[in-house]
Coordinates of C-alpha atoms in Angstrom, one line a residue:
Chain A
M250 CA 26.1 18.2 38.0
V251 CA 23.7 21.0 38.2
D252 CA 24.2 24.1 40.3
E253 CA 21.5 25.4 42.6
E254 CA 20.7 28.3 40.4
L255 CA 20.1 26.2 37.4
S256 CA 18.1 23.8 39.5
R257 CA 15.8 26.7 40.5
I258 CA 15.5 27.9 36.9
I259 CA 14.5 24.4 35.7
D260 CA 12.0 24.2 38.6
R261 CA 10.4 27.5 37.5
A262 CA 10.3 26.5 33.9
R263 CA 8.5 23.3 34.9
R264 CA 5.8 25.4 36.4
G265 CA 5.2 27.1 33.0
D266 CA 7.4 30.1 33.6
Q267 CA 8.4 31.2 30.1
E268 CA 11.1 33.6 31.2
A269 CA 12.8 30.7 33.1
F270 CA 12.6 28.6 30.0
S271 CA 14.1 31.3 27.9
E272 CA 17.1 31.3 30.3
L273 CA 17.4 27.5 29.7
V274 CA 17.4 28.1 25.9
I275 CA 20.2 30.7 26.3
R276 CA 22.2 28.3 28.4
N277 CA 21.7 25.2 26.2
K278 CA 21.3 26.6 22.7
G279 CA 24.9 26.0 21.7
Y280 CA 25.2 22.4 22.6
V281 CA 21.7 21.5 21.4
F282 CA 22.5 23.2 18.0
R283 CA 25.9 21.5 17.8
H284 CA 24.3 18.1 18.4
A285 CA 21.6 18.6 15.8
Y286 CA 24.2 19.9 13.4
G287 CA 26.5 17.0 14.0
M288 CA 23.7 14.5 13.5
L289 CA 22.0 16.2 10.5
G290 CA 25.0 17.8 8.8
D291 CA 23.1 20.8 7.6
R292 CA 22.8 24.2 9.3
G293 CA 19.2 25.0 8.2
E294 CA 17.9 21.6 9.2
A295 CA 19.8 21.8 12.4
E296 CA 18.3 25.1 13.3
D297 CA 14.7 23.8 12.6
A298 CA 15.5 20.6 14.6
A299 CA 16.9 22.6 17.5
Q300 CA 13.8 24.8 17.6
E301 CA 11.6 21.7 17.6
I302 CA 13.8 20.1 20.4
F303 CA 13.3 23.2 22.6
I304 CA 9.5 23.3 22.0
K305 CA 9.3 19.6 22.8
A306 CA 11.3 20.0 25.9
F307 CA 9.1 22.9 27.1
L308 CA 6.0 20.9 26.6
A309 CA 7.5 17.8 28.3
L310 CA 9.3 19.6 31.1
R311 CA 6.6 18.6 33.6
N312 CA 7.5 15.0 33.1
L313 CA 11.2 15.5 34.0
D314 CA 11.6 13.6 37.3
D315 CA 15.0 14.7 38.3
V316 CA 16.2 18.2 37.5
H317 CA 19.8 17.1 37.9
A318 CA 19.3 14.9 34.8
F319 CA 18.2 17.9 32.7
S320 CA 21.2 17.8 30.3
S321 CA 20.9 14.2 29.5
W322 CA 17.1 14.4 29.3
L323 CA 17.4 17.3 26.8
L324 CA 20.0 15.5 24.8
R325 CA 17.8 12.4 24.7
I326 CA 15.1 14.5 23.2
A327 CA 17.6 16.0 20.7
S328 CA 19.0 12.6 19.7
N329 CA 15.6 11.0 19.2
L330 CA 14.3 13.9 17.2
C331 CA 17.4 14.0 14.9
K332 CA 17.1 10.2 14.4
D333 CA 13.4 10.6 13.4
K334 CA 14.4 13.4 10.9
L335 CA 17.2 11.2 9.5
K336 CA 14.7 8.3 9.1
Q337 CA 12.3 10.7 7.4
R338 CA 15.1 11.9 5.1
A339 CA 16.1 8.3 4.2
K340 CA 12.4 7.6 3.4
N341 CA 12.3 10.7 1.2
V342 CA 15.4 9.9 -0.8
K343 CA 14.5 6.2 -0.8
T344 CA 18.1 5.0 -0.4
Q345 CA 20.0 3.0 2.1
E346 CA 22.8 5.5 2.4
M347 CA 22.5 8.8 4.1
P348 CA 22.9 11.7 1.6
N349 CA 26.0 13.8 1.9
E350 CA 25.0 17.4 1.9
T351 CA 27.4 20.1 1.0
I352 CA 28.6 21.6 4.2
P353 CA 27.8 25.3 4.3
D354 CA 30.1 28.1 5.3
L355 CA 31.6 27.8 8.7
Y356 CA 34.1 30.0 10.4
G357 CA 37.0 29.7 12.8
V358 CA 39.2 26.7 12.0
D359 CA 40.9 25.9 8.6
P360 CA 38.0 25.3 6.2
A361 CA 39.7 22.4 4.4
L362 CA 40.2 20.6 7.7
K363 CA 36.6 21.3 8.7
F364 CA 35.3 19.9 5.5
S365 CA 37.2 16.7 6.0
I366 CA 36.2 15.9 9.5
E367 CA 32.6 17.0 8.9
E368 CA 32.4 15.1 5.7
A369 CA 33.8 12.1 7.5
L370 CA 31.2 12.5 10.3
A371 CA 28.4 12.6 7.7
R372 CA 29.6 9.3 6.3
L373 CA 29.4 7.5 9.6
S374 CA 26.3 5.5 10.6
V375 CA 23.8 7.3 12.7
D376 CA 24.7 5.3 15.9
H377 CA 28.4 6.1 15.4
R378 CA 27.7 9.8 14.8
E379 CA 25.5 9.9 17.9
I380 CA 28.0 8.3 20.2
L381 CA 30.9 10.4 19.1
L382 CA 28.9 13.6 19.6
L383 CA 27.7 12.5 23.0
H384 CA 31.1 11.6 24.2
D385 CA 33.7 13.8 22.5
V386 CA 31.5 16.9 22.1
Q387 CA 28.9 16.8 24.9
G388 CA 31.3 15.2 27.3
F389 CA 29.1 12.5 28.7
R390 CA 30.8 9.5 30.5
Y391 CA 30.2 6.0 29.3
E392 CA 27.7 5.3 32.1
E393 CA 25.7 8.4 31.3
I394 CA 25.6 7.5 27.6
A395 CA 24.4 4.1 28.5
E396 CA 21.6 5.5 30.5
L397 CA 20.8 8.2 27.9
T398 CA 20.7 5.9 24.9
G399 CA 19.4 2.8 26.7
I400 CA 22.3 0.5 25.6
P401 CA 24.6 -1.5 27.9
I402 CA 27.8 0.1 29.0
G403 CA 29.8 -2.6 27.2
T404 CA 28.1 -1.6 23.9
V405 CA 28.9 2.0 24.6
K406 CA 32.6 1.1 24.9
S407 CA 32.7 -1.1 21.8
R408 CA 30.5 1.3 19.7
L409 CA 32.7 4.2 20.5
F410 CA 35.8 2.2 19.6
S411 CA 34.3 1.2 16.2
A412 CA 33.0 4.8 15.6
R413 CA 36.6 6.1 16.1
M414 CA 38.0 3.4 13.8
S415 CA 35.5 4.3 11.1
L416 CA 36.0 8.0 11.5
R417 CA 39.8 7.4 11.3
K418 CA 39.5 5.3 8.2
I419 CA 37.2 7.8 6.4
W420 CA 39.2 10.8 7.5
N421 CA 42.6 9.4 6.6
K422 CA 41.2 8.5 3.1
E423 CA 39.9 12.0 2.6
E424 CA 43.1 13.5 3.9
G425 CA 45.0 11.4 1.4
N426 CA 42.9 12.8 -1.5
Chain B
M44 CA 47.8 -9.9 20.9
H45 CA 47.1 -6.1 20.5
P46 CA 44.5 -4.7 22.9
E47 CA 43.3 -2.2 20.2
D48 CA 39.6 -2.3 21.2
E49 CA 40.7 -1.2 24.7
L50 CA 42.6 1.8 23.5
S51 CA 39.5 3.9 23.0
A52 CA 38.4 3.4 26.6
Y53 CA 42.0 3.8 27.8
L54 CA 42.1 7.2 26.2
D55 CA 38.8 8.2 27.8
G56 CA 39.9 7.2 31.3
E57 CA 37.2 4.5 31.4
L58 CA 39.3 1.5 32.4
H59 CA 39.9 0.1 35.8
Q60 CA 43.4 0.5 37.3
E61 CA 44.4 -3.1 36.5
E62 CA 43.3 -2.8 32.9
R63 CA 45.2 0.6 32.6
D64 CA 48.3 -1.0 34.0
R65 CA 48.1 -3.8 31.5
I66 CA 47.6 -1.4 28.6
D67 CA 50.5 0.8 29.8
A68 CA 52.8 -2.2 29.9
H69 CA 51.7 -3.2 26.4
L70 CA 52.2 0.3 25.0
E71 CA 55.7 0.4 26.2
N72 CA 56.7 -2.4 23.8
C73 CA 54.2 -1.9 21.0
P74 CA 54.8 0.9 18.5
S75 CA 51.7 0.0 16.4
C76 CA 49.4 0.4 19.4
R77 CA 51.2 3.6 20.4
S78 CA 50.7 4.9 16.9
L79 CA 46.9 4.0 17.0
L80 CA 46.5 5.7 20.4
E81 CA 48.2 8.8 19.0
E82 CA 45.9 8.8 16.1
F83 CA 42.9 8.5 18.4
I84 CA 44.1 11.4 20.5
E85 CA 44.6 13.6 17.4
L86 CA 41.3 12.6 16.0
K87 CA 39.4 13.3 19.2
G88 CA 41.1 16.7 19.6
T89 CA 40.4 17.7 16.0
F90 CA 36.8 16.4 16.1
S91 CA 36.1 18.2 19.3
S92 CA 37.6 21.5 18.3
V93 CA 35.8 21.5 14.9
M94 CA 32.5 20.8 16.6
F95 CA 33.1 23.4 19.3
S96 CA 33.8 26.0 16.7
I97 CA 30.3 25.6 15.3
S98 CA 27.9 28.1 16.8
E99 CA 24.2 28.6 16.3
P100 CA 23.0 31.2 13.8
D101 CA 22.5 34.8 14.8
G102 CA 19.1 35.5 16.4
F103 CA 18.6 31.7 17.0
E104 CA 17.6 32.1 20.7
N105 CA 15.0 34.8 19.9
R106 CA 13.4 32.6 17.3
V107 CA 13.3 29.7 19.7
I108 CA 11.8 31.8 22.5
E109 CA 9.2 33.3 20.2
A110 CA 8.3 29.8 18.9
V111 CA 7.9 28.5 22.5
A112 CA 5.8 31.5 23.4
R113 CA 3.6 30.9 20.4
E114 CA 3.2 27.3 21.2
Y115 CA 2.3 28.3 24.8
R116 CA -0.4 30.7 23.6
V117 CA -1.8 28.1 21.2
R118 CA -2.0 25.6 24.0
N119 CA -3.8 28.0 26.4
L120 CA -6.2 29.4 23.9
G121 CA -6.9 26.0 22.5
K122 CA -8.5 25.2 25.8
L123 CA -11.0 28.0 25.4
W124 CA -13.3 26.0 23.2
L125 CA -14.4 24.2 26.4
F126 CA -14.0 27.2 28.6
V127 CA -16.4 29.6 26.7
P128 CA -19.5 27.4 26.9
M129 CA -18.8 26.6 30.5
L130 CA -18.4 30.3 31.3
A131 CA -21.8 30.9 29.6
V132 CA -23.5 28.3 31.7
M133 CA -22.0 29.7 34.8
L134 CA -23.0 33.2 34.0
F135 CA -26.5 32.0 33.3
G136 CA -26.6 30.3 36.6
L137 CA -25.4 33.4 38.4
V138 CA -28.1 35.5 36.7
A139 CA -30.7 32.9 37.7
V140 CA -29.6 33.0 41.3
A141 CA -29.6 36.8 41.3
C142 CA -33.1 37.1 39.9
W143 CA -34.5 34.0 41.7
P144 CA -38.3 35.0 41.9
L145 CA -38.2 36.0 38.2
A146 CA -36.3 32.8 37.4
I147 CA -39.0 30.7 39.2
Q148 CA -41.7 32.3 37.0
L149 CA -39.5 31.9 34.0
L150 CA -38.9 28.2 34.8
K151 CA -42.6 27.6 35.3
G152 CA -43.3 29.3 32.0
L153 CA -40.5 27.2 30.4
L154 CA -41.9 24.1 32.0
V155 CA -45.4 24.8 30.5
I156 CA -43.8 25.5 27.1
G157 CA -41.6 22.4 27.4
K158 CA -44.6 20.2 28.2
A159 CA -46.5 21.6 25.2
L160 CA -43.4 21.2 23.0
L161 CA -42.9 17.6 24.2
Y162 CA -46.6 16.8 23.5
T163 CA -46.4 18.3 20.1
T164 CA -43.1 16.6 19.3
S165 CA -44.4 13.2 20.4
L166 CA -47.4 13.7 18.1
A167 CA -45.2 14.8 15.3
V168 CA -42.8 11.9 15.7
A169 CA -45.7 9.5 15.8
D170 CA -47.2 11.0 12.6
M171 CA -44.0 11.6 10.6
P172 CA -41.2 9.2 12.0
L173 CA -38.9 9.6 9.0
F174 CA -39.0 13.4 8.9
S175 CA -38.5 13.5 12.7
G176 CA -35.5 11.2 12.5
V177 CA -33.9 13.2 9.8
A178 CA -34.5 16.4 11.6
G179 CA -33.0 15.0 14.8
V180 CA -29.9 13.8 13.0
L181 CA -29.4 17.1 11.2
T182 CA -29.8 19.0 14.5
L183 CA -27.1 16.8 16.0
I184 CA -24.7 17.3 13.1
L185 CA -25.3 21.1 13.2
L186 CA -24.5 21.1 17.0
I187 CA -21.3 19.1 16.5
A188 CA -20.2 21.2 13.6
S189 CA -20.8 24.4 15.6
I190 CA -18.6 23.1 18.5
L191 CA -15.8 22.1 16.1
S192 CA -15.8 25.4 14.2
L193 CA -15.8 27.3 17.5
R194 CA -12.8 25.3 18.5
R195 CA -11.0 25.8 15.2
L196 CA -11.8 29.5 15.3
L197 CA -10.2 29.9 18.7
R198 CA -7.1 27.9 17.7
S199 CA -6.6 30.0 14.5
T200 CA -7.0 33.2 16.5
A201 CA -4.3 31.9 18.8
R202 CA -1.9 31.5 15.9

């Protein structure tokens, strides 16, 4: 749901108003950055990606048909861009597995616990990572995820289940170490 | 049979009432499914709280806003490569309208010169076809290169 004020800001930004777009950046920076970080597992890369996502969004904002779908539209751009970066990374390292970067300093929660869950996330497949982030972090419903990713709702359900099973398996193994 | 694959959707509140009732009944008598559900709940909570504790780097929004503004300037100035010659033509047109009698004289003069040039050129082409062809191609290349360099210059100025 989008409130009226946000709707007006999006409308102004669509007409090329940079100040309005800055407001959108301020409102959405956290969740775009978190998504990029969750997908890429590296703060530096996530910052670059988030910047690219916003530039892409600014340039493509005229094509947004429904301002009420802004969040999912932005996340679709974010997801696609992160997947492209991961593909590029895989090409560069010429390996089937995603590399596991050292997770840089983070603050707030117990660092040991953070390392575990983030390390576990980095070991998941890209699709599993994406669906967990979209549901558990961004808070999208199954129907919205189906629309955003272009997969059937049944696949969303089964993919989320297998993503959780994989995360549980990896996390438990790491906790045991 | 354990409805394990339904537990994830059950936890997310994505099941119909009938399905929920069926899972509720099963959970009452199945410790292993209860345990899996509890693990899912814990995992979801931990995962969400870890991810929510991640915040963007300091000054991130300013860098994004600057990058967007830069992109905007580049886009707008990039269009000038077409705009500048068009503006020149329009200005020339305006001057011509303002000084109409003089322009008529000028045009007549230009017509005479043009005719003479055309005649000379046709003779030159007939006499030296190879030289004329090469000169024509070089002129065209020079014209295209000028347009492209003007375009690049305007874009690099924008950056």
